[in-house]
Amino acid sequence: MNLKLVWVYFLSIGFVAQAWAQQTKSIAVTGEIASEIVLDWGLISAQEAEEIGDFSITNHLGEPRGVLQSAKGVPVSSLLKDLAFKTPSPKQLSEFYFVFEAEDGYKVVFSWNELFNNPLGEEVYFVTFANGKPMEEMEDSILVISKTDFRTGRRHVKNLEKIHVKRVP
């Protein structure tokens, strides 16, 4: 009997933990840029979305963890292309990197060169539609994926809240 109570307890903790994740509605872009900006659902959704198709999510071992079906998205680089960086010379752009931070504190990194000087940058998306739902109805809310990564779950950022623009010292 006690084993059943323990099982119910752990199940209830799991449901409460899932409820802690807050659906994000906007992203603050801050750091080594001339002025901070905010990207919200409306601004992202107003961009022309590209067909991503079905997208498999894998863990660090390459094992399947899920699939986004019939996904559409907006390239991250298209929304960040007009950022004015705090640098006097374009030569120094290679020193910049972006820390994408989720509501729960999960962080991933992209360099300036990855996003703006490499084909990878064309394959990093804000997902605007997946599994039959628009961004506003998705549990993962503002979701970023890197389509060309081998282990796609490593840079699969759910409920994105902040993008910190930093510079290598």
XYZ file of N, CA and C in Angstrom, residues 2-124:
369
model
N 1.901 1.293 0.810
C 2.773 2.467 0.845
C 3.435 2.723 -0.494
N 3.748 1.640 -1.218
C 4.361 1.788 -2.533
C 3.425 2.541 -3.483
N 2.129 2.269 -3.403
C 1.165 2.982 -4.244
C 1.131 4.468 -3.891
N 1.192 4.797 -2.606
C 1.203 6.198 -2.194
C 2.454 6.914 -2.685
N 3.579 6.239 -2.617
C 4.827 6.819 -3.108
C 4.723 7.080 -4.604
N 4.170 6.131 -5.330
C 3.999 6.270 -6.780
C 3.097 7.465 -7.115
N 1.981 7.599 -6.425
C 1.060 8.715 -6.638
C 1.762 10.039 -6.312
N 2.556 10.039 -5.242
C 3.290 11.241 -4.859
C 4.235 11.686 -5.981
N 5.027 10.762 -6.505
C 5.970 11.110 -7.568
C 5.263 11.531 -8.851
N 4.149 10.906 -9.162
C 3.384 11.331 -10.333
C 2.879 12.758 -10.161
N 2.400 13.084 -8.973
C 1.879 14.430 -8.740
C 2.992 15.464 -8.799
N 4.187 15.121 -8.333
C 5.315 16.043 -8.438
C 5.620 16.315 -9.905
N 5.567 15.286 -10.734
C 5.811 15.451 -12.170
C 4.830 16.417 -12.797
N 3.552 16.309 -12.440
C 2.553 17.214 -13.000
C 2.771 18.645 -12.516
N 3.157 18.824 -11.261
C 3.421 20.161 -10.739
C 4.636 20.747 -11.430
N 5.688 19.949 -11.640
C 6.903 20.434 -12.302
C 6.593 20.914 -13.714
N 5.726 20.191 -14.426
C 5.357 20.615 -15.765
C 4.612 21.944 -15.726
N 3.841 22.178 -14.706
C 3.087 23.419 -14.601
C 3.999 24.607 -14.314
N 5.191 24.368 -13.761
C 6.107 25.462 -13.457
C 6.620 26.153 -14.713
N 6.723 25.442 -15.820
C 7.213 26.055 -17.058
C 6.182 27.082 -17.527
N 6.628 28.310 -17.685
C 5.743 29.380 -18.108
C 5.873 29.601 -19.608
N 4.765 29.698 -20.269
C 4.754 29.958 -21.703
C 5.212 31.403 -21.917
N 6.240 31.587 -22.755
C 6.742 32.931 -23.010
C 6.004 33.567 -24.179
N 5.908 34.875 -24.134
C 5.209 35.618 -25.179
C 6.133 36.606 -25.873
N 7.317 36.822 -25.302
C 8.272 37.743 -25.911
C 9.692 37.371 -25.506
N 10.642 37.920 -26.264
C 12.058 37.673 -26.035
C 12.743 39.021 -25.902
N 13.498 39.205 -24.838
C 14.309 40.409 -24.673
C 15.679 40.138 -25.274
N 16.110 40.973 -26.201
C 17.439 40.864 -26.802
C 18.277 41.984 -26.192
N 19.281 41.596 -25.407
C 20.063 42.555 -24.629
C 21.559 42.308 -24.784
N 22.344 43.213 -24.241
C 23.783 43.002 -24.182
C 24.577 43.994 -25.007
N 25.544 43.477 -25.748
C 26.510 44.290 -26.482
C 25.948 44.798 -27.814
N 24.773 45.426 -27.720
C 24.114 46.013 -28.889
C 23.742 47.455 -28.553
N 23.578 48.270 -29.596
C 23.312 49.697 -29.399
C 22.044 49.945 -28.586
N 20.978 49.176 -28.876
C 19.755 49.320 -28.093
C 19.061 47.968 -27.989
N 18.499 47.734 -26.837
C 17.802 46.483 -26.592
C 16.511 46.447 -27.400
N 16.109 45.252 -27.787
C 14.856 45.100 -28.526
C 14.034 43.987 -27.889
N 12.762 43.971 -28.224
C 11.860 42.915 -27.773
C 11.199 42.306 -29.003
N 11.292 40.986 -29.087
C 10.606 40.248 -30.149
C 9.427 39.538 -29.496
N 8.215 39.776 -29.981
C 7.056 39.111 -29.384
C 6.346 38.248 -30.418
N 5.322 37.515 -29.963
C 4.560 36.628 -30.839
C 4.134 37.347 -32.114
N 3.584 38.553 -31.950
C 3.062 39.284 -33.101
C 4.135 39.600 -34.125
N 5.276 40.077 -33.657
C 6.377 40.425 -34.567
C 6.916 39.185 -35.269
N 7.102 38.111 -34.531
C 7.629 36.874 -35.122
C 6.622 36.291 -36.108
N 5.373 36.215 -35.708
C 4.333 35.630 -36.561
C 4.052 36.456 -37.812
N 4.339 37.749 -37.764
C 4.093 38.622 -38.921
C 5.104 38.386 -40.048
N 6.213 37.721 -39.741
C 7.227 37.432 -40.758
C 6.761 36.265 -41.622
N 7.276 36.209 -42.834
C 6.925 35.097 -43.715
C 7.597 33.819 -43.220
N 6.783 32.839 -42.880
C 7.298 31.570 -42.356
C 7.716 30.657 -43.506
N 8.753 29.881 -43.238
C 9.235 28.887 -44.196
C 8.791 27.504 -43.746
N 8.598 26.625 -44.712
C 8.265 25.234 -44.410
C 9.497 24.548 -43.838
N 9.357 23.969 -42.670
C 10.426 23.172 -42.066
C 10.127 21.693 -42.275
N 8.838 21.365 -42.272
C 8.429 19.969 -42.418
C 8.476 19.249 -41.084
N 8.581 17.929 -41.130
C 8.691 17.145 -39.906
C 10.124 17.254 -39.406
N 10.280 17.454 -38.107
C 11.592 17.685 -37.511
C 11.760 16.767 -36.309
N 12.742 15.898 -36.372
C 12.999 14.954 -35.273
C 13.867 15.597 -34.201
N 13.472 15.399 -32.969
C 14.231 15.901 -31.833
C 14.952 14.702 -31.212
N 16.273 14.825 -31.074
C 17.072 13.740 -30.499
C 17.856 14.249 -29.299
N 18.207 13.315 -28.401
C 19.001 13.705 -27.240
C 20.487 13.712 -27.576
N 21.329 13.851 -26.573
C 22.773 13.940 -26.777
C 23.385 12.651 -27.335
N 22.652 11.548 -27.243
C 23.116 10.270 -27.796
C 22.538 10.005 -29.188
N 21.714 10.914 -29.660
C 21.075 10.748 -30.960
C 19.806 9.919 -30.906
N 19.316 9.638 -29.702
C 18.095 8.844 -29.532
C 16.869 9.743 -29.722
N 15.830 9.242 -30.383
C 14.628 10.050 -30.628
C 13.930 10.462 -29.334
N 13.509 11.719 -29.291
C 12.775 12.240 -28.131
C 11.455 12.882 -28.518
N 11.221 13.039 -29.802
C 9.966 13.636 -30.241
C 10.066 14.098 -31.680
N 8.925 14.535 -32.207
C 8.868 15.021 -33.579
C 7.959 16.245 -33.621
N 8.432 17.280 -34.313
C 7.559 18.397 -34.640
C 7.011 18.076 -36.021
N 5.693 18.020 -36.148
C 5.090 17.658 -37.428
C 4.615 18.890 -38.174
N 4.863 18.882 -39.482
C 4.428 19.968 -40.379
C 4.819 21.337 -39.835
N 6.049 21.444 -39.372
C 6.514 22.678 -38.750
C 6.797 23.768 -39.780
N 6.609 25.004 -39.328
C 6.954 26.198 -40.095
C 7.729 27.104 -39.157
N 8.577 27.951 -39.735
C 9.341 28.840 -38.874
C 9.941 30.018 -39.609
N 10.446 30.945 -38.808
C 11.100 32.150 -39.297
C 12.573 32.054 -38.911
N 13.487 32.210 -39.871
C 14.907 32.163 -39.511
C 15.264 33.230 -38.473
N 15.966 32.815 -37.441
C 16.389 33.731 -36.390
C 17.218 34.864 -36.990
N 18.082 34.531 -37.936
C 18.965 35.550 -38.534
C 18.172 36.677 -39.209
N 17.001 36.369 -39.742
C 16.215 37.419 -40.402
C 15.674 38.440 -39.404
N 15.424 38.017 -38.166
C 14.920 38.952 -37.157
C 16.045 39.663 -36.407
N 17.252 39.126 -36.466
C 18.375 39.745 -35.754
C 19.352 40.462 -36.690
N 19.088 40.438 -37.980
C 20.042 40.953 -38.964
C 20.332 42.447 -38.825
N 19.423 43.211 -38.269
C 19.611 44.655 -38.174
C 20.166 45.121 -36.828
N 20.594 44.187 -35.990
C 21.179 44.577 -34.704
C 22.421 45.425 -34.946
N 22.565 46.478 -34.169
C 23.765 47.313 -34.220
C 24.647 46.898 -33.044
N 25.790 46.326 -33.353
C 26.695 45.814 -32.328
C 27.600 46.923 -31.804
N 27.976 46.814 -30.543
C 28.875 47.788 -29.927
C 30.301 47.471 -30.356
N 30.625 47.896 -31.556
C 31.969 47.725 -32.098
C 32.203 48.765 -33.184
N 33.406 49.305 -33.253
C 33.696 50.287 -34.294
C 34.042 49.653 -35.641
N 34.276 48.331 -35.645
C 34.751 47.693 -36.869
C 34.054 46.364 -37.126
N 33.639 46.114 -38.375
C 33.027 44.824 -38.695
C 34.004 43.652 -38.521
N 35.295 43.936 -38.492
C 36.281 42.879 -38.248
C 36.046 42.201 -36.898
N 35.494 42.940 -35.968
C 35.310 42.436 -34.606
C 34.009 41.647 -34.423
N 33.185 41.568 -35.452
C 31.931 40.819 -35.317
C 32.179 39.351 -34.962
N 33.310 38.813 -35.363
C 33.632 37.417 -35.046
C 33.826 37.189 -33.554
N 33.902 38.247 -32.780
C 34.069 38.136 -31.329
C 32.729 38.032 -30.598
N 31.621 38.175 -31.325
C 30.304 38.189 -30.679
C 29.650 36.813 -30.705
N 28.858 36.555 -29.670
C 28.085 35.319 -29.590
C 26.756 35.608 -28.898
N 25.824 34.699 -29.086
C 24.459 34.855 -28.588
C 24.142 33.722 -27.621
N 23.663 34.074 -26.441
C 23.226 33.076 -25.476
C 21.703 33.110 -25.467
N 21.095 32.027 -25.943
C 19.638 31.903 -25.963
C 19.237 31.260 -24.644
N 18.402 31.942 -23.875
C 18.028 31.449 -22.549
C 16.517 31.227 -22.451
N 16.166 30.020 -22.028
C 14.761 29.656 -21.846
C 14.253 30.144 -20.495
N 12.966 30.105 -20.332
C 12.313 30.517 -19.094
C 12.825 29.714 -17.900
N 13.159 28.455 -18.122
C 13.623 27.598 -17.020
C 15.131 27.678 -16.783
N 15.822 28.590 -17.496
C 17.254 28.771 -17.303
C 18.136 27.987 -18.268
N 17.556 27.115 -19.088
C 18.341 26.352 -20.068
C 18.950 27.329 -21.066
N 20.237 27.130 -21.399
C 20.940 28.052 -22.288
C 21.667 27.305 -23.394
N 21.695 27.917 -24.574
C 22.487 27.421 -25.694
C 23.195 28.614 -26.339
N 24.255 28.320 -27.089
C 25.086 29.377 -27.652
C 25.207 29.227 -29.164
N 25.156 30.364 -29.840
C 25.453 30.467 -31.265
C 26.445 31.616 -31.425
N 27.433 31.438 -32.272
C 28.358 32.535 -32.549
C 27.769 33.435 -33.630
N 28.309 34.658 -33.738
C 27.888 35.559 -34.805
C 28.125 34.888 -36.153
N 29.271 34.230 -36.300
C 29.595 33.572 -37.575
C 28.625 32.443 -37.902
N 28.179 31.698 -36.907
C 27.212 30.626 -37.171
C 25.905 31.195 -37.725
N 25.449 32.289 -37.141
C 24.148 32.840 -37.534
C 24.194 33.689 -38.798
N 25.308 34.393 -39.026
C 25.326 35.365 -40.116
C 26.385 35.116 -41.186
N 27.246 34.141 -40.995
C 28.335 33.919 -41.938
C 28.483 32.430 -42.251
N 27.380 31.702 -42.240
C 27.432 30.261 -42.405
C 26.034 29.790 -42.822
N 25.932 28.763 -43.642
C 24.603 28.249 -44.003
C 23.768 27.804 -42.792
N 24.423 27.464 -41.683
C 23.685 27.078 -40.479
C 22.685 28.164 -40.083
N 23.086 29.430 -40.218
C 22.230 30.534 -39.803
C 20.884 30.564 -40.501
N 20.826 30.005 -41.691
C 19.563 29.940 -42.436
C 18.680 28.795 -41.943
N 19.211 27.953 -41.059
C 18.490 26.765 -40.584
C 18.202 26.813 -39.086
N 18.364 27.981 -38.472
C 18.004 28.176 -37.059
C 16.710 28.968 -37.068
